[in-house]
Amino acid sequence: QVQLVESGGGLVQAGDSLRLSCAASGRTSSVSAMGWFRQAPGKEREFVATISWIWSGVTTYYADSVKGRFTISRDKAKNTVYLQMNSLEPEDTAVYYCAAGLRWGTFATMARWNTYDYWGQGTQVTVSS
C-alpha cells in the first residue's frame, strides 16, 4: 500500500502562485508515476499533470489548460511530488488530488484517473478574481 498526503492548498487571488505538495509513504518503491488531478464542483475529475522517473531522467505530461503555468517536480529523497502553480486563474479553483500509479504509459493513458492506484484526500485551491 501507498499513502499520499497533500498540502499547500488555500485561497489566493488571480495571478498569484501556489505550491502543492504530495508526500508518499509505504511501498513507494513500487510507484512508477505520480500525478495531480482536480475536480471543480459539478464537474468531472480532470487531469492536470503527471511525472515519472522509471526511465533514465524524468518524463512529464501536462494538460493543455495548465501548460506553461504549472510545473510538476519530484524530490526523490523526500518521496514528495510538487505542483508549482503560477498565474492562477479563477478557472483553476478545484479540489486538487494527488495520485500514484504502478505503471507508466502514453499521455492518453496517464491522463486517465483510473490508471492510478492510490489517491490522496485532496486539498482545496480557491482563486478569486
PDB file of C-alpha atoms in Angstrom:
ATOM      1  CA  GLN A   1       0.000   0.000   0.000  1.00  0.00           C
ATOM      2  CA  VAL A   2       0.995   3.602  -0.644  1.00  0.00           C
ATOM      3  CA  GLN A   3      -0.294   6.523   1.386  1.00  0.00           C
ATOM      4  CA  LEU A   4      -0.470  10.034  -0.074  1.00  0.00           C
ATOM      5  CA  VAL A   5      -0.900  13.270   1.853  1.00  0.00           C
ATOM      6  CA  GLU A   6      -1.429  16.555   0.043  1.00  0.00           C
ATOM      7  CA  SER A   7      -0.800  20.009   1.441  1.00  0.00           C
ATOM      8  CA  GLY A   8      -0.415  23.579   0.274  1.00  0.00           C
ATOM      9  CA  GLY A   9      -3.893  24.492  -0.864  1.00  0.00           C
ATOM     10  CA  GLY A  10      -5.524  27.774   0.023  1.00  0.00           C
ATOM     11  CA  LEU A  11      -7.268  30.935  -1.095  1.00  0.00           C
ATOM     12  CA  VAL A  12      -5.351  33.207  -3.459  1.00  0.00           C
ATOM     13  CA  GLN A  13      -6.088  35.964  -5.947  1.00  0.00           C
ATOM     14  CA  ALA A  14      -5.913  35.663  -9.714  1.00  0.00           C
ATOM     15  CA  GLY A  15      -2.328  35.954 -10.895  1.00  0.00           C
ATOM     16  CA  ASP A  16      -0.877  34.607  -7.656  1.00  0.00           C
ATOM     17  CA  SER A  17       1.180  31.443  -7.219  1.00  0.00           C
ATOM     18  CA  LEU A  18       0.742  28.405  -5.013  1.00  0.00           C
ATOM     19  CA  ARG A  19       2.737  25.218  -4.487  1.00  0.00           C
ATOM     20  CA  LEU A  20       1.068  21.946  -3.653  1.00  0.00           C
ATOM     21  CA  SER A  21       2.964  19.071  -2.065  1.00  0.00           C
ATOM     22  CA  CYS A  22       2.193  15.368  -2.032  1.00  0.00           C
ATOM     23  CA  ALA A  23       4.161  13.216   0.387  1.00  0.00           C
ATOM     24  CA  ALA A  24       4.166   9.486  -0.308  1.00  0.00           C
ATOM     25  CA  SER A  25       4.810   6.759   2.247  1.00  0.00           C
ATOM     26  CA  GLY A  26       4.577   2.987   2.393  1.00  0.00           C
ATOM     27  CA  ARG A  27       5.622   0.850  -0.587  1.00  0.00           C
ATOM     28  CA  THR A  28       6.880   3.795  -2.614  1.00  0.00           C
ATOM     29  CA  SER A  29       9.432   1.646  -4.439  1.00  0.00           C
ATOM     30  CA  SER A  30       6.557   0.162  -6.446  1.00  0.00           C
ATOM     31  CA  VAL A  31       5.372   3.548  -7.723  1.00  0.00           C
ATOM     32  CA  SER A  32       6.199   4.423 -11.332  1.00  0.00           C
ATOM     33  CA  ALA A  33       4.394   7.734 -11.619  1.00  0.00           C
ATOM     34  CA  MET A  34       2.661  10.379  -9.567  1.00  0.00           C
ATOM     35  CA  GLY A  35       0.192  12.887 -10.812  1.00  0.00           C
ATOM     36  CA  TRP A  36      -2.264  15.613  -9.981  1.00  0.00           C
ATOM     37  CA  PHE A  37      -5.934  15.744 -10.851  1.00  0.00           C
ATOM     38  CA  ARG A  38      -8.528  18.328  -9.913  1.00  0.00           C
ATOM     39  CA  GLN A  39     -12.276  18.420  -9.534  1.00  0.00           C
ATOM     40  CA  ALA A  40     -14.418  21.531  -9.504  1.00  0.00           C
ATOM     41  CA  PRO A  41     -17.986  21.486  -8.153  1.00  0.00           C
ATOM     42  CA  GLY A  42     -20.338  19.844 -10.614  1.00  0.00           C
ATOM     43  CA  LYS A  43     -17.528  18.773 -12.920  1.00  0.00           C
ATOM     44  CA  GLU A  44     -15.667  15.550 -13.566  1.00  0.00           C
ATOM     45  CA  ARG A  45     -12.211  14.874 -12.219  1.00  0.00           C
ATOM     46  CA  GLU A  46      -9.712  16.417 -14.610  1.00  0.00           C
ATOM     47  CA  PHE A  47      -6.100  15.545 -15.333  1.00  0.00           C
ATOM     48  CA  VAL A  48      -3.569  18.273 -14.502  1.00  0.00           C
ATOM     49  CA  ALA A  49      -0.035  16.861 -14.660  1.00  0.00           C
ATOM     50  CA  THR A  50       1.980  13.720 -14.085  1.00  0.00           C
ATOM     51  CA  ILE A  51       5.617  12.757 -13.644  1.00  0.00           C
ATOM     52  CA  SER A  52       7.560   9.528 -13.996  1.00  0.00           C
ATOM     53  CA  TRP A  53      11.100   8.566 -13.218  1.00  0.00           C
ATOM     54  CA  ILE A  54      11.202   4.934 -14.354  1.00  0.00           C
ATOM     55  CA  TRP A  55      13.251   5.658 -17.434  1.00  0.00           C
ATOM     56  CA  SER A  56      16.550   7.498 -17.411  1.00  0.00           C
ATOM     57  CA  GLY A  57      15.668  11.034 -16.487  1.00  0.00           C
ATOM     58  CA  VAL A  58      12.235  12.363 -15.752  1.00  0.00           C
ATOM     59  CA  THR A  59       9.185  12.488 -18.014  1.00  0.00           C
ATOM     60  CA  THR A  60       6.245  14.824 -17.503  1.00  0.00           C
ATOM     61  CA  TYR A  61       2.854  15.360 -19.112  1.00  0.00           C
ATOM     62  CA  TYR A  62       0.587  18.384 -18.697  1.00  0.00           C
ATOM     63  CA  ALA A  63      -2.959  19.233 -19.561  1.00  0.00           C
ATOM     64  CA  ASP A  64      -3.172  21.958 -22.184  1.00  0.00           C
ATOM     65  CA  SER A  65      -5.065  24.196 -19.765  1.00  0.00           C
ATOM     66  CA  VAL A  66      -2.082  24.393 -17.387  1.00  0.00           C
ATOM     67  CA  LYS A  67       0.874  24.029 -19.751  1.00  0.00           C
ATOM     68  CA  GLY A  68       3.285  26.918 -19.263  1.00  0.00           C
ATOM     69  CA  ARG A  69       1.753  27.890 -15.912  1.00  0.00           C
ATOM     70  CA  PHE A  70       2.105  24.746 -13.786  1.00  0.00           C
ATOM     71  CA  THR A  71       5.231  22.696 -13.151  1.00  0.00           C
ATOM     72  CA  ILE A  72       5.336  19.232 -11.617  1.00  0.00           C
ATOM     73  CA  SER A  73       8.526  18.076  -9.927  1.00  0.00           C
ATOM     74  CA  ARG A  74       9.769  15.437  -7.556  1.00  0.00           C
ATOM     75  CA  ASP A  75      12.118  15.295  -4.570  1.00  0.00           C
ATOM     76  CA  LYS A  76      13.269  11.684  -4.571  1.00  0.00           C
ATOM     77  CA  ALA A  77      14.864  11.858  -1.122  1.00  0.00           C
ATOM     78  CA  LYS A  78      11.635  13.114   0.430  1.00  0.00           C
ATOM     79  CA  ASN A  79       9.291  10.910  -1.646  1.00  0.00           C
ATOM     80  CA  THR A  80       7.416  14.090  -2.398  1.00  0.00           C
ATOM     81  CA  VAL A  81       5.939  15.477  -5.601  1.00  0.00           C
ATOM     82  CA  TYR A  82       5.209  19.158  -6.031  1.00  0.00           C
ATOM     83  CA  LEU A  83       2.883  21.137  -8.236  1.00  0.00           C
ATOM     84  CA  GLN A  84       4.028  24.707  -8.678  1.00  0.00           C
ATOM     85  CA  MET A  85       1.096  26.748  -9.915  1.00  0.00           C
ATOM     86  CA  ASN A  86       1.768  30.204 -11.329  1.00  0.00           C
ATOM     87  CA  SER A  87      -0.531  32.781 -12.922  1.00  0.00           C
ATOM     88  CA  LEU A  88      -3.517  31.198 -11.256  1.00  0.00           C
ATOM     89  CA  GLU A  89      -6.945  31.851 -12.719  1.00  0.00           C
ATOM     90  CA  PRO A  90     -10.422  31.550 -11.199  1.00  0.00           C
ATOM     91  CA  GLU A  91     -10.936  28.552 -13.509  1.00  0.00           C
ATOM     92  CA  ASP A  92      -8.216  26.737 -11.547  1.00  0.00           C
ATOM     93  CA  THR A  93     -10.468  26.630  -8.491  1.00  0.00           C
ATOM     94  CA  ALA A  94     -10.970  22.999  -7.519  1.00  0.00           C
ATOM     95  CA  VAL A  95     -10.052  20.271  -5.090  1.00  0.00           C
ATOM     96  CA  TYR A  96      -6.643  19.009  -6.165  1.00  0.00           C
ATOM     97  CA  TYR A  97      -5.885  15.321  -5.716  1.00  0.00           C
ATOM     98  CA  CYS A  98      -2.529  13.600  -5.756  1.00  0.00           C
ATOM     99  CA  ALA A  99      -2.348  10.137  -7.306  1.00  0.00           C
ATOM    100  CA  ALA A 100       0.266   7.405  -7.555  1.00  0.00           C
ATOM    101  CA  GLY A 101       0.419   4.727 -10.203  1.00  0.00           C
ATOM    102  CA  LEU A 102       2.244   1.474 -10.628  1.00  0.00           C
ATOM    103  CA  ARG A 103       2.696   1.857 -14.371  1.00  0.00           C
ATOM    104  CA  TRP A 104       3.654   4.466 -16.944  1.00  0.00           C
ATOM    105  CA  GLY A 105       2.400   4.918 -20.453  1.00  0.00           C
ATOM    106  CA  THR A 106       1.349   7.354 -23.107  1.00  0.00           C
ATOM    107  CA  PHE A 107      -0.217  10.722 -22.389  1.00  0.00           C
ATOM    108  CA  ALA A 108      -3.649   9.265 -23.074  1.00  0.00           C
ATOM    109  CA  THR A 109      -3.025   6.520 -20.545  1.00  0.00           C
ATOM    110  CA  MET A 110      -1.602   8.736 -17.829  1.00  0.00           C
ATOM    111  CA  ALA A 111      -4.350  11.334 -18.223  1.00  0.00           C
ATOM    112  CA  ARG A 112      -6.997   8.802 -17.174  1.00  0.00           C
ATOM    113  CA  TRP A 113      -7.849   8.820 -13.487  1.00  0.00           C
ATOM    114  CA  ASN A 114      -8.342   5.051 -13.425  1.00  0.00           C
ATOM    115  CA  THR A 115      -4.707   4.493 -14.436  1.00  0.00           C
ATOM    116  CA  TYR A 116      -3.689   5.410 -10.897  1.00  0.00           C
ATOM    117  CA  ASP A 117      -3.785   3.053  -7.958  1.00  0.00           C
ATOM    118  CA  TYR A 118      -3.583   5.309  -4.917  1.00  0.00           C
ATOM    119  CA  TRP A 119      -5.140   8.664  -4.088  1.00  0.00           C
ATOM    120  CA  GLY A 120      -4.746  11.377  -1.500  1.00  0.00           C
ATOM    121  CA  GLN A 121      -7.597  13.061   0.321  1.00  0.00           C
ATOM    122  CA  GLY A 122      -7.431  16.257  -1.718  1.00  0.00           C
ATOM    123  CA  THR A 123      -6.606  19.875  -0.974  1.00  0.00           C
ATOM    124  CA  GLN A 124      -8.792  22.864  -1.847  1.00  0.00           C
ATOM    125  CA  VAL A 125      -7.461  25.600  -4.109  1.00  0.00           C
ATOM    126  CA  THR A 126      -9.623  28.682  -4.499  1.00  0.00           C
ATOM    127  CA  VAL A 127      -8.669  31.515  -6.855  1.00  0.00           C
ATOM    128  CA  SER A 128     -10.628  34.726  -6.521  1.00  0.00           C
ATOM    129  CA  SER A 129     -10.961  37.205  -9.372  1.00  0.00           C
TER     130      SER A 129
END
